[in-house]
Amino acid sequence: MVRGGILVKHAAFNTSLLQYLACPLSKDPLRYCEKSQELVNDSLGVAYPIIDGIACLVPSRGRLVEKLPKDPEPDPAAGR
């Protein structure tokens, strides 16, 4: 990223902070998505941006993401 003619390297998010962070809406734990560089609440389907290495946990900055369907429970009768 270039700011004011100076090349600025994106700051990396410190994943050890995940133990202290929670979703501001549900208070559920958050998951770090390396691909999108966001913190994700899987139960609500909301992702929060990480800006310059800092989590932006303002509810209005969150975006809705598609919830992944749960794997279906194996049918015990199918194994017979």
XYZ file of N, CA and C in Angstrom:
240
model
N 0.849 -1.170 0.000
C 0.000 0.000 0.000
C 0.893 1.230 0.000
N 0.499 2.254 -0.753
C 1.272 3.490 -0.814
C 0.465 4.602 -0.153
N 1.075 5.245 0.796
C 0.439 6.383 1.474
C 1.396 7.556 1.421
N 0.961 8.634 0.824
C 1.791 9.830 0.763
C 3.109 9.588 0.066
N 3.119 8.709 -0.938
C 4.330 8.433 -1.683
C 5.286 7.485 -0.987
N 4.871 6.970 0.186
C 5.718 6.051 0.941
C 5.057 4.674 0.930
N 5.839 3.665 0.615
C 5.333 2.300 0.617
C 5.150 1.843 2.060
N 3.911 1.457 2.395
C 3.593 1.011 3.750
C 3.246 -0.469 3.691
N 3.916 -1.252 4.509
C 3.653 -2.678 4.582
C 2.468 -2.907 5.521
N 1.545 -3.805 5.123
C 0.418 -4.120 6.001
C 0.937 -4.793 7.263
N 0.433 -4.334 8.394
C 0.813 -4.949 9.653
C 0.072 -6.272 9.801
N 0.738 -7.274 10.281
C 0.143 -8.588 10.466
C -0.691 -8.604 11.740
N -1.777 -9.367 11.709
C -2.622 -9.518 12.887
C -1.996 -10.538 13.823
N -1.941 -10.216 15.085
C -1.377 -11.100 16.101
C -2.471 -12.067 16.552
N -2.413 -13.315 16.083
C -3.468 -14.280 16.364
C -3.560 -14.670 17.843
N -2.539 -14.390 18.627
C -2.624 -14.688 20.060
C -3.674 -13.813 20.745
N -4.100 -12.740 20.087
C -5.139 -11.866 20.650
C -6.526 -12.502 20.601
N -6.684 -13.557 19.810
C -7.998 -14.186 19.673
C -8.546 -14.682 21.000
N -7.675 -15.021 21.926
C -8.151 -15.496 23.223
C -8.836 -14.392 24.028
N -8.600 -13.130 23.660
C -9.184 -12.002 24.388
C -10.330 -11.327 23.632
N -10.451 -11.615 22.342
C -11.446 -10.925 21.523
C -12.732 -11.731 21.420
N -13.855 -11.007 21.321
C -15.160 -11.644 21.159
C -16.000 -10.773 20.226
N -16.987 -11.388 19.623
C -17.897 -10.656 18.755
C -18.639 -9.614 19.592
N -18.701 -8.369 19.140
C -19.390 -7.344 19.923
C -20.905 -7.545 19.954
N -21.442 -8.325 19.039
C -22.888 -8.546 19.000
C -23.325 -9.725 19.858
N -22.638 -10.862 19.727
C -23.072 -12.068 20.431
C -22.148 -12.485 21.572
N -20.995 -11.885 21.642
C -19.952 -12.233 22.635
C -19.365 -13.617 22.387
N -19.605 -14.195 21.208
C -19.024 -15.490 20.836
C -17.566 -15.296 20.430
N -16.768 -16.359 20.510
C -15.375 -16.268 20.050
C -15.319 -16.014 18.547
N -14.211 -15.458 18.118
C -14.005 -15.157 16.705
C -12.921 -16.055 16.140
N -13.015 -16.294 14.831
C -12.032 -17.105 14.120
C -11.312 -16.192 13.138
N -9.981 -16.336 13.051
C -9.200 -15.544 12.107
C -9.188 -16.250 10.758
N -9.606 -15.544 9.713
C -9.563 -16.071 8.348
C -8.376 -15.431 7.646
N -7.345 -16.237 7.409
C -6.125 -15.718 6.793
C -6.368 -15.275 5.357
N -7.243 -15.990 4.658
C -7.515 -15.688 3.254
C -8.137 -14.296 3.086
N -9.145 -13.973 3.889
C -9.824 -12.680 3.754
C -9.284 -11.617 4.694
N -8.376 -12.020 5.603
C -7.813 -11.092 6.599
C -8.928 -10.460 7.440
N -9.816 -11.322 7.955
C -10.942 -10.863 8.759
C -11.108 -11.766 9.970
N -11.834 -11.242 10.957
C -12.240 -12.041 12.100
C -13.694 -12.421 11.872
N -13.991 -13.703 11.992
C -15.300 -14.217 11.612
C -16.019 -14.819 12.809
N -17.299 -14.470 12.933
C -18.189 -15.119 13.888
C -19.014 -16.096 13.072
N -18.701 -17.379 13.186
C -19.377 -18.388 12.374
C -20.838 -18.567 12.761
N -21.180 -18.371 14.020
C -22.564 -18.587 14.439
C -23.502 -17.516 13.893
N -23.037 -16.280 13.764
C -23.862 -15.200 13.202
C -23.632 -14.990 11.717
N -22.502 -15.449 11.215
C -22.174 -15.210 9.814
C -21.759 -13.771 9.569
N -20.950 -13.221 10.479
C -20.481 -11.838 10.370
C -18.953 -11.845 10.379
N -18.360 -11.022 9.508
C -16.907 -10.895 9.443
C -16.517 -9.444 9.711
N -15.502 -9.272 10.533
C -15.004 -7.942 10.892
C -13.629 -7.728 10.263
N -13.391 -6.540 9.702
C -12.110 -6.299 9.030
C -10.962 -6.125 10.018
N -9.775 -6.387 9.517
C -8.544 -6.098 10.246
C -7.844 -5.010 9.441
N -7.651 -3.863 10.047
C -7.073 -2.709 9.360
C -5.720 -2.395 9.985
N -4.672 -2.493 9.183
C -3.310 -2.237 9.652
C -2.971 -3.061 10.891
N -3.431 -4.325 10.911
C -3.127 -5.220 12.012
C -4.034 -5.075 13.221
N -5.023 -4.185 13.137
C -5.912 -3.925 14.269
C -7.320 -4.377 13.907
N -7.915 -5.197 14.776
C -9.281 -5.673 14.542
C -10.260 -4.520 14.717
N -11.118 -4.344 13.739
C -12.154 -3.303 13.789
C -13.468 -3.985 14.154
N -13.778 -4.028 15.450
C -14.942 -4.752 15.941
C -16.145 -3.839 16.161
N -16.292 -2.860 15.316
C -17.458 -1.984 15.346
C -18.569 -2.704 14.577
N -19.724 -2.949 15.192
C -20.769 -3.708 14.513
C -21.138 -3.185 13.126
N -21.138 -1.890 12.928
C -21.507 -1.344 11.619
C -20.448 -1.621 10.551
N -19.234 -1.992 10.947
C -18.170 -2.322 9.993
C -18.173 -3.801 9.620
N -18.925 -4.609 10.348
C -19.017 -6.028 10.037
C -19.787 -6.241 8.742
N -19.482 -7.344 8.083
C -20.219 -7.673 6.863
C -20.765 -9.085 6.997
N -21.912 -9.308 6.381
C -22.514 -10.628 6.418
C -21.766 -11.552 5.479
N -21.518 -12.752 5.941
C -20.873 -13.776 5.129
C -21.787 -14.986 5.094
N -21.615 -15.775 4.050
C -22.423 -16.979 3.925
C -21.988 -17.978 4.985
N -22.962 -18.454 5.749
C -22.647 -19.458 6.761
C -22.408 -20.785 6.075
N -21.383 -21.486 6.514
C -21.094 -22.804 5.980
C -22.052 -23.807 6.600
N -22.662 -24.659 5.781
C -23.568 -25.656 6.363
C -22.782 -26.671 7.182
N -23.395 -27.112 8.252
C -22.755 -28.134 9.087
C -22.769 -29.451 8.335
N -21.753 -30.251 8.590
C -21.724 -31.594 8.015
C -22.883 -32.381 8.603
N -23.616 -33.115 7.776
C -24.732 -33.880 8.318
C -24.237 -34.984 9.242
N -25.023 -35.261 10.251
C -24.682 -36.324 11.192
C -24.754 -37.667 10.462
N -23.788 -38.535 10.672
C -23.858 -39.846 10.001
C -25.037 -40.644 10.532
N -25.716 -41.338 9.622
C -26.871 -42.158 9.988
C -26.362 -43.497 10.514
N -26.635 -43.794 11.804
C -26.116 -45.053 12.356
C -26.680 -46.275 11.630
N -27.887 -46.169 11.058
C -28.502 -47.306 10.371
C -27.830 -47.562 9.027
N -27.144 -46.563 8.469
C -26.523 -46.706 7.151
C -25.318 -47.639 7.202
N -24.722 -47.827 8.351
C -23.540 -48.657 8.466
C -23.845 -50.143 8.582
N -25.109 -50.491 8.614
C -25.488 -51.910 8.780
C -25.454 -52.649 7.508
